[in-house]
Amino acid sequence: MACVLFLQGCAGWQSALDPKGPAANELAWLIWFFTALCALIWVLVMIALAAPLLMRPRAPSEPLVLNAGAEHRKLRVVLIAVAMTVSVVVGLTLLSFFANRTLAAIGSGAALTIRVTGHQWWWEVRYEDATPNRILTTANEIHIPAGEPVRLLLTSTDVIHSFWVPSLSGKLDLIPGRINVLDIKADKPGVYRGQCAEFCGAQHANMGTFIIAEPRARFDAWWNDQLRPARSPASGEAKTGEDLFLHRPCVMCHRIGGTPAGGTVAPDLTHIASRRTLAAGTLTMSRGNLAAWIADPQGVKPGAHMPVMELNGDELNAIVAYLEGLK
Ligand code: CUA
């Protein structure tokens, strides 16, 4: 029972022991093999240690006699143990090497390249395309086609972050001025949670991401949808919200496609309401949470670079009405 409960802790959408793609499979296999082999060696060493202790002790009156034959046998046992230790270390190193080669081969033929840029504390996600007007920038949630290899180009604008979606791949750092390549593939459609895995400041723990793997047709439809400019406000209140947004400092940091708002230092909000979460996985997407985030970003995520705006209740409601329409 305890074992079942223990193993259930290893399942879920953010577990390296619950692999959902070839890279994570390879790593999970390695983890289990290393663990099993090391456990076996530990048990054997404990037995070898305990056996002499349990043997009949030499009586104090018995003289200590040196026996050349017995000494020779002991030396041979020590040499065999050293040889086994070396071969285990070399064997495990070779296994790691071949696993790395398998990981490197996953991305061969990847048709989709996504540039993921780490910021304190959110992820900028840019879908590359040979046709410039198909390049898409969004934030925090990465949609990919299921069953296809995808190449991620990882970089950062400020400090070192680390991209880790445990059920799909190992972790890899995002380093300013450098591009690291990580290939991922999700076997089946699903939502896989990821987390920044390198301490990057106060809100490191609130730097989550989601990989949303979908069948190819749905992924293509999503991409086309995201390329569209933002929806026009559907109500008078939302229209007021749009005007407020465009005349406040919001536009200095955020972009909303189809409007003059063109900031690029914070997440693109063109289709913000189509995302599942706010502030890089900190809050679920809802009208209440949008209002909470705008009214008190420092209360929700202390240290975040989102400043507090001077807004009265009606103004806050109007901006939220506008943003929640940006599906
Ligand atoms: Cu970004 Cu930790």
Coordinates of C-alpha atoms and ligand atoms in Angstrom, one line a residue:
M1 CA 0.0 0.0 0.0
A2 CA 2.7 2.4 1.0
C3 CA 4.6 1.5 -2.2
V4 CA 1.5 2.2 -4.3
L5 CA 1.1 5.6 -2.6
F6 CA 4.8 6.3 -3.1
L7 CA 4.7 5.5 -6.8
Q8 CA 1.6 7.6 -7.3
G9 CA 3.8 10.5 -6.3
C10 CA 5.9 9.8 -9.4
A11 CA 2.9 10.2 -11.8
G12 CA 1.3 13.3 -13.1
W13 CA 1.9 16.1 -15.6
Q14 CA 5.2 17.2 -14.2
S15 CA 7.2 14.0 -13.4
A16 CA 10.3 12.6 -15.0
L17 CA 9.1 9.2 -14.0
D18 CA 5.9 9.5 -16.0
P19 CA 7.4 9.9 -19.5
K20 CA 5.2 11.0 -22.4
G21 CA 7.8 11.3 -25.2
P22 CA 10.9 9.5 -26.5
A23 CA 13.5 11.8 -24.7
A24 CA 11.8 11.4 -21.3
N25 CA 11.4 7.7 -21.9
E26 CA 15.1 7.3 -22.5
L27 CA 15.9 9.3 -19.3
A28 CA 13.3 7.5 -17.2
W29 CA 14.8 4.2 -18.3
L30 CA 18.3 5.4 -17.3
I31 CA 17.0 6.6 -13.9
W32 CA 15.4 3.2 -13.1
F33 CA 18.4 1.2 -14.4
F34 CA 20.9 3.4 -12.4
T35 CA 18.8 3.1 -9.3
A36 CA 18.3 -0.6 -9.6
L37 CA 21.9 -1.4 -10.2
C38 CA 23.2 0.9 -7.5
A39 CA 20.6 -0.6 -5.0
L40 CA 21.8 -4.1 -6.0
I41 CA 25.5 -3.1 -5.4
W42 CA 24.6 -1.5 -2.1
V43 CA 22.9 -4.8 -0.9
L44 CA 25.9 -6.9 -2.0
V45 CA 28.3 -4.6 -0.2
M46 CA 26.2 -4.7 3.0
I47 CA 26.2 -8.5 2.8
A48 CA 29.9 -8.6 2.3
L49 CA 30.3 -6.2 5.3
A50 CA 27.9 -8.1 7.6
A51 CA 29.1 -11.6 6.8
P52 CA 32.5 -11.3 8.6
L53 CA 30.8 -9.6 11.6
L54 CA 28.4 -12.5 12.0
M55 CA 31.2 -15.1 11.7
R56 CA 32.5 -16.9 14.8
P57 CA 35.1 -14.5 16.4
R58 CA 38.6 -15.7 17.0
A59 CA 39.0 -16.7 20.6
P60 CA 41.5 -14.4 22.4
S61 CA 43.7 -17.3 23.3
E62 CA 44.0 -18.4 19.6
P63 CA 47.4 -17.4 18.2
L64 CA 47.3 -15.1 15.1
V65 CA 48.8 -17.2 12.4
L66 CA 49.6 -15.7 9.0
N67 CA 48.7 -18.0 6.1
A68 CA 50.2 -17.1 2.8
G69 CA 47.5 -19.1 0.8
A70 CA 44.6 -17.3 2.6
E71 CA 46.3 -13.8 2.1
H72 CA 46.6 -14.6 -1.6
R73 CA 42.9 -15.4 -1.9
K74 CA 41.9 -12.2 -0.1
L75 CA 44.1 -10.2 -2.5
R76 CA 42.4 -11.8 -5.4
V77 CA 38.9 -11.0 -4.0
V78 CA 40.0 -7.3 -3.6
L79 CA 41.3 -7.2 -7.2
I80 CA 38.1 -8.7 -8.6
A81 CA 36.0 -6.2 -6.6
V82 CA 38.2 -3.3 -8.0
A83 CA 37.7 -4.7 -11.6
M84 CA 33.9 -4.9 -11.0
T85 CA 33.8 -1.4 -9.7
V86 CA 35.7 0.0 -12.7
S87 CA 33.5 -2.0 -15.2
V88 CA 30.3 -0.7 -13.5
V89 CA 31.5 2.9 -13.7
V90 CA 32.7 2.5 -17.4
G91 CA 29.4 0.6 -18.2
L92 CA 27.2 3.4 -16.8
T93 CA 29.2 6.1 -18.5
L94 CA 28.8 4.3 -21.8
L95 CA 25.0 4.0 -21.2
S96 CA 24.8 7.7 -20.6
F97 CA 26.8 8.4 -23.7
F98 CA 24.4 6.3 -25.9
A99 CA 21.4 7.8 -24.2
N100 CA 22.7 11.2 -25.2
R101 CA 23.1 10.1 -28.8
T102 CA 19.5 8.9 -28.7
L103 CA 18.4 12.3 -27.4
A104 CA 20.3 14.1 -30.1
A105 CA 18.7 12.1 -32.8
I106 CA 15.1 12.9 -31.7
G107 CA 15.1 16.3 -33.4
S108 CA 16.4 15.1 -36.8
G109 CA 13.9 16.3 -39.4
A110 CA 12.1 18.6 -37.0
A111 CA 9.7 20.7 -39.2
L112 CA 8.9 23.2 -36.4
T113 CA 11.4 25.5 -34.7
I114 CA 10.3 27.6 -31.7
R115 CA 12.5 30.2 -30.0
V116 CA 12.0 30.2 -26.3
T117 CA 13.4 33.3 -24.5
G118 CA 13.6 33.3 -20.7
H119 CA 12.7 36.6 -18.9
Q120 CA 12.4 37.3 -15.2
W121 CA 9.8 35.6 -14.8
W122 CA 8.1 34.4 -17.8
W123 CA 8.7 32.7 -21.1
E124 CA 8.6 34.4 -24.5
V125 CA 7.6 31.9 -27.2
R126 CA 8.3 32.7 -30.9
Y127 CA 7.3 30.3 -33.7
E128 CA 9.8 30.7 -36.5
D129 CA 8.6 30.5 -40.1
A130 CA 10.2 31.2 -43.5
T131 CA 7.3 33.5 -44.3
P132 CA 7.7 36.5 -42.1
N133 CA 4.0 37.2 -41.6
R134 CA 3.6 33.7 -40.2
I135 CA 6.1 34.3 -37.4
L136 CA 4.1 34.2 -34.2
T137 CA 5.0 35.5 -30.7
T138 CA 3.2 34.4 -27.6
A139 CA 4.0 33.7 -24.0
N140 CA 4.3 31.0 -21.4
E141 CA 2.3 28.3 -23.2
I142 CA 3.9 26.3 -26.0
H143 CA 1.5 24.6 -28.4
I144 CA 3.1 21.8 -30.5
P145 CA 1.9 19.1 -32.9
A146 CA 1.7 15.7 -31.1
G147 CA 3.8 12.9 -32.5
E148 CA 6.3 15.3 -34.3
P149 CA 9.8 16.3 -33.3
V150 CA 10.0 20.0 -32.4
R151 CA 13.2 22.0 -32.1
L152 CA 13.5 24.6 -29.3
L153 CA 16.1 27.3 -29.5
L154 CA 16.7 28.4 -25.9
T155 CA 18.1 31.8 -24.9
S156 CA 17.6 34.5 -22.3
T157 CA 17.5 38.3 -22.0
D158 CA 18.6 38.7 -18.4
V159 CA 19.9 35.9 -16.2
I160 CA 20.3 32.1 -16.7
H161 CA 17.1 30.2 -16.6
S162 CA 16.5 26.5 -17.3
F163 CA 13.8 24.9 -19.4
W164 CA 12.4 21.7 -18.0
V165 CA 9.3 19.8 -18.9
P166 CA 10.0 16.6 -17.0
S167 CA 7.5 14.3 -18.8
L168 CA 8.9 15.3 -22.2
S169 CA 12.6 15.9 -21.9
G170 CA 15.6 16.7 -19.7
K171 CA 16.5 20.2 -18.7
L172 CA 18.6 22.7 -20.6
D173 CA 19.8 26.2 -19.6
L174 CA 18.7 29.4 -21.3
I175 CA 21.8 31.6 -21.3
P176 CA 22.0 35.3 -22.4
G177 CA 23.9 35.7 -25.6
R178 CA 23.8 32.0 -26.4
I179 CA 21.4 29.6 -28.1
N180 CA 21.0 26.1 -26.8
V181 CA 19.1 23.5 -28.8
L182 CA 16.6 21.2 -27.2
D183 CA 14.6 18.7 -29.2
I184 CA 11.3 17.5 -27.8
K185 CA 8.5 15.3 -28.9
A186 CA 5.2 14.4 -27.3
D187 CA 3.9 11.0 -28.2
K188 CA 0.3 11.8 -27.6
P189 CA -1.9 15.0 -27.3
G190 CA -1.9 16.3 -23.8
V191 CA -0.9 19.1 -21.5
Y192 CA 2.6 18.8 -19.9
R193 CA 3.7 21.2 -17.2
G194 CA 7.2 22.6 -17.1
Q195 CA 9.1 24.7 -14.6
C196 CA 12.2 26.9 -14.7
A197 CA 14.9 24.7 -13.1
E198 CA 17.6 27.2 -12.4
F199 CA 17.3 29.7 -9.6
C200 CA 16.8 33.1 -11.4
G201 CA 15.6 35.4 -8.7
A202 CA 12.7 36.1 -6.4
Q203 CA 10.0 34.6 -8.6
H204 CA 11.9 31.6 -9.9
A205 CA 9.3 29.3 -8.4
N206 CA 6.5 31.1 -10.2
M207 CA 8.1 30.6 -13.7
G208 CA 6.0 27.8 -15.0
T209 CA 5.2 26.8 -18.6
F210 CA 2.9 24.4 -20.3
I211 CA 3.4 22.4 -23.4
I212 CA 0.1 21.7 -25.1
A213 CA 0.4 18.9 -27.7
E214 CA -2.4 18.7 -30.1
P215 CA -3.2 16.7 -33.3
R216 CA -1.6 18.5 -36.3
A217 CA -4.8 19.9 -37.7
R218 CA -5.8 21.5 -34.4
F219 CA -2.3 22.8 -34.0
D220 CA -2.4 24.4 -37.5
A221 CA -5.8 25.9 -36.7
W222 CA -4.5 27.3 -33.4
W223 CA -1.5 28.9 -35.1
N224 CA -3.7 30.5 -37.8
D225 CA -6.0 31.8 -35.1
Q226 CA -3.2 33.3 -33.1
L227 CA -1.9 35.1 -36.2
R228 CA -5.1 37.1 -36.4
P229 CA -5.1 40.6 -34.9
A230 CA -6.8 41.1 -31.6
R231 CA -10.7 41.0 -31.5
S232 CA -12.4 44.3 -31.4
P233 CA -14.1 45.1 -28.0
A234 CA -17.5 43.5 -27.9
S235 CA -19.1 45.8 -25.4
G236 CA -19.1 49.5 -24.5
E237 CA -17.2 48.6 -21.3
A238 CA -14.6 46.7 -23.2
K239 CA -14.2 49.6 -25.7
T240 CA -13.6 51.9 -22.7
G241 CA -11.1 49.3 -21.5
E242 CA -9.3 49.3 -24.8
D243 CA -9.0 53.1 -24.8
L244 CA -7.7 53.1 -21.3
F245 CA -5.2 50.4 -22.1
L246 CA -3.9 52.4 -25.1
H247 CA -3.6 55.6 -23.2
R248 CA -1.9 54.2 -20.1
P249 CA 1.7 52.9 -19.7
C250 CA 0.5 49.4 -20.5
V251 CA 1.5 49.9 -24.2
M252 CA 5.1 50.6 -23.2
C253 CA 5.6 46.9 -22.3
H254 CA 2.8 44.9 -24.0
R255 CA 1.9 44.3 -27.6
I256 CA -1.7 43.7 -28.7
G257 CA -1.8 42.9 -32.5
G258 CA -4.0 45.2 -34.5
T259 CA -3.6 48.1 -32.1
P260 CA -0.9 50.7 -31.5
A261 CA 0.3 48.8 -28.4
G262 CA 3.7 47.4 -29.4
G263 CA 5.8 46.9 -26.3
T264 CA 8.0 43.8 -26.4
V265 CA 9.5 43.6 -22.9
A266 CA 6.4 41.9 -21.4
P267 CA 4.1 39.1 -22.7
D268 CA 2.2 39.6 -25.9
L269 CA -1.5 40.1 -25.0
T270 CA -3.1 39.7 -28.5
H271 CA -4.8 36.5 -27.4
I272 CA -4.2 36.5 -23.7
A273 CA -7.7 35.1 -22.9
S274 CA -7.0 32.0 -24.9
R275 CA -4.2 31.0 -22.4
R276 CA -4.9 28.8 -19.4
T277 CA -2.9 30.8 -16.9
L278 CA -1.7 34.2 -16.1
A279 CA 1.8 35.4 -14.9
A280 CA 3.6 32.2 -16.1
G281 CA 1.4 29.6 -14.4
T282 CA 0.9 31.6 -11.2
L283 CA -2.9 32.1 -11.6
T284 CA -5.5 30.3 -13.6
M285 CA -7.1 32.5 -16.3
S286 CA -10.3 34.1 -15.1
R287 CA -11.9 37.5 -14.8
G288 CA -11.2 37.7 -11.1
N289 CA -7.6 36.7 -11.5
L290 CA -7.0 39.1 -14.3
A291 CA -8.4 41.9 -12.1
A292 CA -6.3 40.7 -9.1
W293 CA -3.1 40.6 -11.2
I294 CA -3.6 44.1 -12.7
A295 CA -4.7 45.6 -9.3
D296 CA -1.9 44.1 -7.3
P297 CA 0.8 42.4 -9.3
Q298 CA 3.3 42.8 -6.4
G299 CA 0.9 41.0 -4.1
V300 CA 0.5 38.1 -6.5
K301 CA 4.1 37.9 -7.6
P302 CA 6.4 40.0 -5.4
G303 CA 9.3 41.4 -7.4
A304 CA 7.7 40.9 -10.8
H305 CA 8.4 43.7 -13.2
M306 CA 4.7 44.4 -13.7
P307 CA 4.1 47.8 -12.1
V308 CA 1.0 48.9 -10.2
M309 CA -1.3 51.2 -12.3
E310 CA -3.4 53.9 -10.8
L311 CA -6.9 52.7 -11.7
N312 CA -10.2 53.2 -10.0
G313 CA -12.7 50.4 -9.8
D314 CA -14.6 51.2 -13.0
E315 CA -11.3 51.6 -15.0
L316 CA -10.0 48.3 -13.7
N317 CA -13.3 46.5 -14.6
A318 CA -13.2 48.1 -18.1
I319 CA -9.6 46.9 -18.8
V320 CA -10.4 43.4 -17.5
A321 CA -13.5 43.4 -19.7
Y322 CA -11.3 44.3 -22.7
L323 CA -8.6 41.7 -21.9
E324 CA -11.0 38.8 -21.2
G325 CA -12.4 39.3 -24.7
L326 CA -8.9 38.8 -26.3
K327 CA -9.4 35.1 -27.0
Ligands
CUA1 CU1 13.8 31.4 -14.5 CU2 14.3 30.2 -12.5

